[in-house]
Amino acid sequence: MGALSITPLLRPVICRTCAKALRRRRRTYATVAATKPELYDVVCVGGGPAGLSLLTALRASPITSSLKLALVESQDLSKTSTWSLGPDQYSNRASSLTPSSKAFLERIGAWPHLDHSRMQAYHRMQVWDGVSGARISFDWEQSPKISHSTVAYMTENANLLRALSIRLSPLPPITIFDKTSVSSISPGPTPTPDIPAPDLSSWPHLTLSNSRTIAARLLIGADGLNSPVRSYAAIPSRGWDYNRHGVVATVKLAANFPPNAPRTAYQRFLPTGPVALLALPGPYATLVWSTLPSHATHLKSLSPPDFAAMINAAFRLSTVDIEYMHTIPSGQIDELEWRLRHTPSLVEGSQAPHSVVDVQPNSTASFPLRLRHADTYTTSRIALVGDAAHTIHPLAGQGLNMGLGDVEALVRNIEDSVRYGGDIGAGIALEGYGGERYAVNNRLLGVVDKLHKLYSVGSGPLVGLRSLGLEAVDKVGVVKEFFMRQASGS
């Protein structure tokens, strides 16, 4: 006999109101059982470098290795561990890893899994003012008070993601919801007094695009600039757009370099934004050119030879000449040759990077530049890392390193909670992470923002003052070494 058929037999001794209550109670139990969420200690939304390094670090630590972990990522992660390109092709999504980031990746066991043949250390930097020509040079190999000889290591983001994926594979498994997005996030239901169940009302409940529901003791947003996790936590993110776009491309230089040759990073500050060439293995380099949106559109429309000529002009010609070359639809090669012969240059040949001779097909792209900073990195059961917490101008090349620094600090915070039997998602347990990283990142965001504004001025007394300051720093060893330590994350 079915459960509901019992009720008519009870009518002689149970009133109609009580019988209806029995029906409601049975339906309530059935509903709870059908929607019971899957419970996890940590759910990370976002499987980029910050998210994957966080999960790798938690699994690699003997203190946190037994936590139940889940990852939600909209992309197909099955391709991450098998990513590969030919030796003469490089992704335009490349980043610098400072010695501090290298040390963190070594501690979690990911560094050996990087394809080091696709990485390039650089040891020197040449930075100069595009208007006045004032210059500062950094050489880590010739600085005895700096404990390492490398500024940073250039690598493709996909190379790092593959290394993290390979490192994760032999560790205790995590639940991966890839090709899956977050449909909604809400607080858990208020417990019903007469139903025995754990109180999950403070746990974030995620409804996924595959119709699964999961709940997290600690929900981590590694989900980028437009973070759904940050939106759910109602954490404001403040900042502004720069009205600049970053143009990136993989380029081939006129010179080939042996694997262990010292390499130099070049950056010239133009009033429209800095242009940088960062070394990749052999004759290759990655371009990061911050410029006006209209200029970015123009650069992307050029043929590879004309685009290469524009890059060479950006490191050699005056700002007036460069501005003119942005106005012509084609013929930049001939224009550059004529201007190099007939106009004065602020850069001597030995101080400029090797000429760009080609641009890798389909490697040119652009993206808008912004500054954003969340008001806080944590609330109860929520923590933000990487771009979900902060977005920085690329002129310092520190975006990825800031995210890895967040991850390292957060993992250390979680380890402390587990070690002492605390609740890893409690607001008070997360305060240490937020307090440590907010101050560090806020300082770097402020410095980079002020540098952008300082060098956006193309004329007037400020140009002379900033040039004197740059040349003074170049001559004062103690100050120069301070900037070198900051650039390499030490």
XYZ file of C-alpha atoms in Angstrom:
490
model
C 0.000 0.000 0.000
C 1.412 3.456 -0.940
C 2.428 5.917 1.719
C -0.375 8.386 0.987
C -3.046 5.618 1.035
C -2.505 5.216 4.776
C -4.260 8.497 5.422
C -7.874 7.421 4.559
C -7.598 4.506 7.000
C -6.699 6.904 9.778
C -9.631 9.250 9.228
C -11.808 7.673 12.012
C -9.165 8.549 14.627
C -7.227 11.525 13.066
C -8.853 14.775 12.131
C -8.641 16.202 8.615
C -6.186 18.953 9.640
C -3.702 16.448 11.100
C -3.987 14.251 8.007
C -3.030 17.214 5.804
C -0.040 17.885 8.064
C 1.146 14.308 7.530
C 0.965 14.792 3.781
C 2.979 18.033 3.985
C 5.648 16.425 6.150
C 6.141 13.507 3.762
C 6.408 15.894 0.819
C 8.976 18.000 2.693
C 11.243 15.004 3.282
C 11.043 14.019 -0.392
C 11.942 17.567 -1.537
C 14.976 17.823 0.759
C 16.311 14.487 -0.442
C 15.913 15.481 -4.101
C 17.799 18.789 -3.801
C 20.473 17.869 -1.280
C 23.692 19.575 -2.493
C 27.077 17.935 -2.842
C 29.269 19.269 -0.028
C 32.894 20.380 -0.447
C 35.451 21.959 1.828
C 36.741 24.222 -0.954
C 35.112 25.092 -4.269
C 37.198 27.191 -6.656
C 35.472 28.944 -9.545
C 37.987 29.575 -12.318
C 40.616 27.223 -13.713
C 43.213 29.731 -14.877
C 46.732 30.025 -13.400
C 45.427 31.333 -10.042
C 42.725 28.680 -9.648
C 44.837 25.700 -10.757
C 47.835 26.774 -8.669
C 45.569 27.126 -5.619
C 44.187 23.603 -5.968
C 47.661 22.219 -6.685
C 49.058 23.892 -3.585
C 46.221 22.583 -1.384
C 46.693 19.042 -2.699
C 50.508 19.189 -2.473
C 50.455 20.301 1.178
C 50.316 17.412 3.679
C 48.198 19.624 5.945
C 45.413 20.266 3.435
C 45.735 17.248 1.131
C 42.648 15.525 2.591
C 40.264 18.446 2.031
C 37.425 17.755 -0.390
C 38.019 20.057 -3.355
C 36.077 21.004 -6.474
C 36.836 23.182 -9.486
C 34.269 24.861 -11.729
C 35.603 26.016 -15.096
C 33.779 26.991 -18.283
C 36.584 25.835 -20.601
C 37.514 22.273 -21.562
C 40.359 21.365 -19.192
C 41.032 18.014 -20.861
C 43.139 19.863 -23.447
C 45.273 21.640 -20.843
C 47.703 18.809 -20.102
C 48.209 18.013 -23.803
C 48.738 21.570 -25.072
C 51.647 21.955 -27.486
C 52.902 24.239 -30.237
C 55.780 23.888 -32.661
C 59.242 25.239 -31.700
C 58.783 28.217 -34.021
C 55.353 29.169 -32.650
C 54.506 30.914 -29.391
C 51.199 31.902 -27.855
C 50.594 35.632 -27.546
C 49.353 35.060 -23.977
C 52.730 35.114 -22.241
C 53.631 36.362 -18.774
C 56.700 36.967 -16.653
C 57.324 34.847 -13.567
C 59.468 36.536 -10.916
C 61.949 34.582 -8.770
C 59.376 34.707 -5.944
C 56.757 33.077 -8.165
C 59.328 30.514 -9.276
C 60.061 29.634 -5.637
C 56.333 29.137 -4.953
C 55.913 26.892 -8.014
C 58.939 24.884 -6.890
C 57.448 24.407 -3.421
C 54.216 22.980 -4.818
C 56.095 20.759 -7.268
C 54.921 22.422 -10.497
C 58.137 24.093 -11.691
C 59.832 20.888 -12.990
C 56.796 20.174 -15.182
C 57.137 23.401 -17.161
C 58.595 22.987 -20.641
C 61.791 24.940 -20.021
C 62.693 24.919 -23.705
C 59.778 27.339 -24.181
C 60.832 29.644 -21.336
C 63.300 32.501 -21.382
C 65.034 34.141 -18.445
C 66.008 37.765 -18.839
C 68.695 39.456 -16.789
C 68.711 43.114 -17.846
C 66.190 45.873 -18.473
C 66.439 49.030 -20.553
C 63.729 51.588 -19.781
C 63.573 55.069 -21.252
C 61.421 58.154 -21.700
C 60.009 58.361 -25.211
C 59.952 62.167 -25.164
C 63.246 63.188 -23.521
C 65.321 60.048 -24.022
C 66.205 59.846 -20.293
C 67.119 56.271 -19.522
C 67.612 53.807 -16.690
C 69.396 50.466 -17.058
C 69.128 47.466 -14.764
C 71.569 44.561 -14.796
C 70.868 41.842 -12.252
C 74.058 39.936 -13.112
C 76.197 42.958 -12.223
C 74.469 43.749 -8.917
C 76.249 41.940 -6.056
C 73.627 42.956 -3.461
C 70.840 41.219 -5.399
C 70.645 37.548 -4.437
C 69.660 36.329 -7.909
C 70.761 37.207 -11.441
C 67.364 36.869 -13.137
C 64.689 39.558 -13.414
C 61.983 37.106 -14.453
C 61.173 34.161 -16.691
C 58.938 34.648 -19.711
C 56.590 31.771 -20.419
C 53.299 31.178 -22.151
C 50.314 30.953 -19.824
C 49.387 27.646 -21.452
C 52.793 26.226 -20.504
C 52.117 27.067 -16.855
C 48.583 25.636 -16.970
C 49.903 22.400 -18.454
C 52.561 22.111 -15.738
C 49.965 22.619 -13.005
C 47.653 20.056 -14.617
C 50.463 17.485 -14.836
C 51.426 18.123 -11.212
C 47.822 17.618 -10.082
C 47.346 14.306 -11.875
C 49.145 11.977 -9.375
C 47.740 13.753 -6.300
C 44.467 12.767 -4.587
C 41.721 13.565 -7.102
C 39.605 16.677 -7.068
C 36.122 16.965 -8.559
C 36.301 18.933 -11.803
C 33.236 20.501 -13.384
C 34.753 21.735 -16.649
C 32.764 22.976 -19.639
C 30.438 24.136 -16.876
C 29.419 27.609 -15.759
C 27.852 28.910 -12.571
C 24.158 29.585 -13.136
C 23.523 31.088 -9.702
C 24.939 31.364 -6.203
C 22.734 31.661 -3.141
C 22.924 31.106 0.619
C 21.938 27.709 1.931
C 18.377 27.123 3.183
C 17.412 27.988 6.738
C 17.308 24.741 8.738
C 13.907 23.303 9.656
C 13.735 22.588 13.407
C 11.990 19.212 13.085
C 14.246 17.901 10.287
C 17.655 16.582 11.407
C 20.221 18.048 9.005
C 23.454 20.065 9.213
C 23.078 23.833 9.224
C 24.319 24.923 5.773
C 22.599 28.287 5.777
C 25.933 30.177 5.724
C 27.459 27.980 3.005
C 27.304 29.336 -0.568
C 25.233 27.022 -2.756
C 26.140 26.986 -6.446
C 23.712 25.883 -9.124
C 25.737 24.805 -12.160
C 24.825 24.802 -15.829
C 24.746 20.991 -15.716
C 21.901 21.226 -13.128
C 24.113 20.025 -10.273
C 24.041 21.863 -6.950
C 27.159 22.063 -4.783
C 27.848 23.786 -1.470
C 31.180 25.102 -0.215
C 32.577 25.557 3.254
C 34.914 28.029 1.492
C 34.141 29.427 -1.975
C 37.106 30.912 -3.828
C 36.657 33.313 -6.712
C 39.475 32.943 -9.229
C 36.995 33.871 -11.925
C 38.445 37.052 -13.367
C 37.488 40.678 -13.774
C 33.715 40.110 -13.931
C 33.707 37.668 -11.031
C 30.332 36.043 -10.256
C 31.721 35.060 -6.857
C 32.547 38.685 -6.043
C 29.080 39.733 -7.217
C 27.422 37.148 -4.976
C 29.471 38.368 -2.010
C 28.379 41.967 -2.793
C 31.998 43.148 -2.667
C 32.397 46.416 -4.622
C 35.293 46.695 -7.066
C 36.483 50.237 -7.726
C 38.730 51.760 -10.350
C 38.675 53.223 -13.833
C 39.339 52.502 -17.483
C 42.518 53.965 -18.981
C 41.118 54.567 -22.473
C 44.032 52.473 -23.662
C 44.271 49.058 -25.269
C 47.085 46.568 -24.875
C 48.248 45.164 -28.220
C 50.048 41.827 -27.946
C 51.830 39.768 -30.592
C 54.606 37.220 -31.010
C 57.430 38.634 -33.118
C 60.651 37.397 -34.688
C 63.852 39.408 -34.224
C 66.759 39.918 -36.595
C 69.095 38.150 -34.150
C 69.003 34.566 -32.871
C 70.190 33.889 -29.323
C 71.706 30.681 -27.905
C 69.791 29.130 -24.979
C 71.997 30.496 -22.163
C 72.692 33.943 -23.578
C 71.897 36.906 -21.274
C 68.735 38.596 -22.505
C 67.368 42.104 -22.078
C 63.805 43.406 -21.720
C 63.136 46.744 -23.436
C 60.450 49.279 -22.547
C 59.912 52.760 -23.921
C 57.356 55.108 -22.348
C 55.425 56.982 -25.044
C 52.730 59.554 -24.185
C 50.110 57.149 -25.563
C 51.448 54.297 -23.407
C 54.536 52.111 -22.966
C 55.755 49.655 -25.582
C 57.743 46.620 -24.430
C 59.628 43.731 -26.039
C 60.160 40.752 -23.735
C 62.463 37.924 -24.682
C 61.310 34.459 -25.688
C 63.700 31.644 -26.692
C 65.853 32.032 -29.781
C 64.906 34.864 -32.144
C 61.432 35.363 -30.683
C 59.930 37.940 -28.352
C 56.513 38.942 -27.074
C 55.237 42.455 -27.726
C 53.068 44.369 -25.261
C 52.140 47.798 -26.612
C 49.763 50.002 -24.599
C 48.225 52.623 -26.833
C 45.061 54.471 -27.819
C 42.116 52.314 -28.955
C 42.238 53.893 -32.438
C 45.946 53.102 -32.700
C 45.325 49.523 -31.595
C 42.724 49.113 -34.337
C 45.157 50.554 -36.869
C 48.011 48.289 -35.805
C 45.824 45.191 -36.095
C 44.784 46.199 -39.623
C 48.364 46.347 -40.943
C 50.145 43.645 -42.894
C 52.820 41.798 -40.865
C 55.719 43.689 -42.572
C 54.099 47.077 -41.933
C 53.242 46.106 -38.352
C 56.878 45.064 -37.819
C 57.950 48.461 -39.150
C 55.621 50.197 -36.683
C 57.154 48.243 -33.795
C 60.665 49.216 -34.904
C 59.545 52.834 -35.210
C 58.085 52.777 -31.697
C 61.524 52.019 -30.243
C 63.526 54.399 -32.466
C 61.638 57.402 -33.816
C 60.386 60.556 -32.153
C 56.823 60.639 -30.883
C 55.881 63.039 -33.719
C 57.138 60.598 -36.341
C 55.375 57.667 -34.687
C 52.136 59.622 -34.527
C 52.333 60.380 -38.237
C 52.941 56.718 -39.102
C 49.704 55.863 -37.297
C 47.822 58.010 -39.827
C 48.882 56.204 -43.004
C 46.969 53.032 -43.944
C 50.020 51.195 -45.344
C 53.606 51.695 -46.499
C 55.139 51.856 -43.006
C 58.252 49.999 -44.191
C 59.252 52.713 -46.672
C 58.228 55.464 -44.270
C 60.421 54.040 -41.492
C 63.445 53.695 -43.768
C 63.120 57.298 -44.915
C 62.698 58.673 -41.412
C 65.612 56.706 -39.997
C 67.821 58.336 -42.631
C 66.490 61.878 -42.346
C 65.253 62.478 -38.809
C 67.149 62.516 -35.506
C 66.734 59.566 -33.182
C 66.588 59.675 -29.381
C 67.894 56.110 -29.208
C 71.351 54.934 -30.206
C 71.521 51.717 -32.166
C 73.192 49.771 -29.350
C 70.469 50.836 -26.887
C 67.507 49.759 -29.004
C 66.263 46.186 -29.252
C 67.118 44.108 -32.296
C 64.844 44.905 -35.207
C 61.599 43.007 -35.599
C 61.605 41.199 -38.948
C 58.305 39.315 -38.776
C 55.074 38.956 -36.824
C 53.702 35.477 -36.184
C 50.441 34.982 -38.110
C 47.248 35.220 -36.043
C 49.159 36.286 -32.926
C 48.084 39.929 -32.868
C 45.288 40.803 -30.439
C 44.237 43.633 -28.140
C 42.353 44.140 -24.896
C 41.169 47.185 -22.921
C 43.315 48.331 -19.997
C 41.740 48.964 -16.611
C 42.507 49.426 -12.956
C 40.200 47.624 -10.552
C 40.527 46.792 -6.863
C 37.976 45.016 -4.700
C 37.130 46.726 -1.397
C 38.019 43.530 0.439
C 39.271 40.085 -0.546
C 37.205 38.129 1.953
C 33.828 37.831 3.604
C 32.395 34.899 5.506
C 33.037 31.759 3.411
C 34.317 33.778 0.432
C 37.863 34.591 -0.727
C 38.991 36.306 -3.946
C 42.312 35.790 -5.733
C 43.908 37.124 -8.911
C 41.906 39.255 -11.316
C 38.740 38.713 -9.294
C 40.409 40.837 -6.598
C 42.513 43.238 -8.679
C 43.288 44.224 -12.273
C 46.500 46.108 -13.049
C 48.018 47.969 -16.018
C 50.473 45.609 -17.774
C 53.381 48.077 -17.814
C 55.038 46.358 -14.822
C 54.278 42.791 -15.937
C 53.056 41.875 -12.469
C 49.472 40.678 -12.985
C 50.209 36.939 -12.874
C 52.714 37.317 -10.048
C 50.178 39.211 -7.933
C 47.710 36.357 -8.414
C 50.272 33.711 -7.452
C 51.164 35.793 -4.396
C 47.477 35.801 -3.421
C 47.303 32.023 -3.799
C 50.414 31.420 -1.717
C 49.105 33.609 1.118
C 45.604 32.090 1.037
C 46.925 28.531 1.095
C 49.095 29.433 4.074
C 45.988 30.842 5.774
C 43.972 27.675 5.105
C 46.834 25.517 6.393
C 46.822 27.433 9.672
C 43.059 26.904 10.089
C 43.336 23.170 9.407
C 46.379 22.796 11.654
C 44.593 24.324 14.635
C 41.173 22.799 13.985
C 39.487 25.999 12.817
C 36.728 26.549 10.287
C 38.515 27.378 7.021
C 35.568 29.456 5.810
C 34.952 31.544 8.919
C 35.352 35.252 8.372
C 37.826 35.623 11.218
C 39.944 32.792 9.799
C 40.261 34.597 6.455
C 41.139 38.026 7.837
C 44.871 37.312 7.855
C 44.905 36.616 4.113
C 42.973 39.758 3.257
C 45.046 41.960 5.518
C 48.334 40.676 4.130
C 47.568 40.796 0.418
C 45.380 43.890 0.205
C 48.144 46.203 1.415
C 50.798 44.691 -0.877
C 48.606 44.773 -3.961
C 47.190 48.224 -3.243
C 50.696 49.663 -3.078
C 51.693 48.099 -6.411
C 48.447 49.160 -8.089
C 49.053 52.730 -6.938
C 52.659 52.847 -8.156
C 51.801 51.465 -11.584
C 48.824 53.796 -11.959
C 50.964 56.832 -11.116
C 53.674 55.742 -13.564
C 51.078 55.497 -16.325
C 49.777 58.990 -15.566
C 53.259 60.456 -15.160
C 54.441 59.247 -18.569
C 51.185 60.088 -20.351
C 52.274 63.751 -20.310
C 53.930 64.606 -23.625
C 55.220 68.148 -22.957
C 55.769 70.790 -20.308
C 57.823 71.024 -17.117
C 56.769 67.582 -15.920
C 58.754 65.957 -18.738
C 61.965 67.571 -17.511
C 61.283 66.741 -13.882
C 60.520 63.065 -14.525
C 63.622 62.804 -16.730
C 65.817 64.210 -13.963
C 64.263 61.753 -11.534
C 64.841 58.790 -13.847
C 68.492 59.729 -14.428
C 69.014 60.300 -10.695
C 67.676 56.841 -9.847
C 70.014 55.380 -12.479
C 72.985 56.916 -10.650
C 72.009 56.169 -7.021
C 72.850 52.530 -6.375
C 70.764 52.029 -3.220
C 67.585 53.412 -4.806
C 68.230 51.510 -8.012
C 68.657 48.234 -6.128
C 65.361 48.876 -4.318
C 63.545 49.130 -7.648
C 65.335 46.009 -8.875
C 64.125 44.031 -5.856
C 60.571 45.249 -6.395
C 60.648 44.335 -10.091
C 61.815 40.791 -9.369
C 59.416 40.279 -6.465
C 62.119 39.856 -3.832
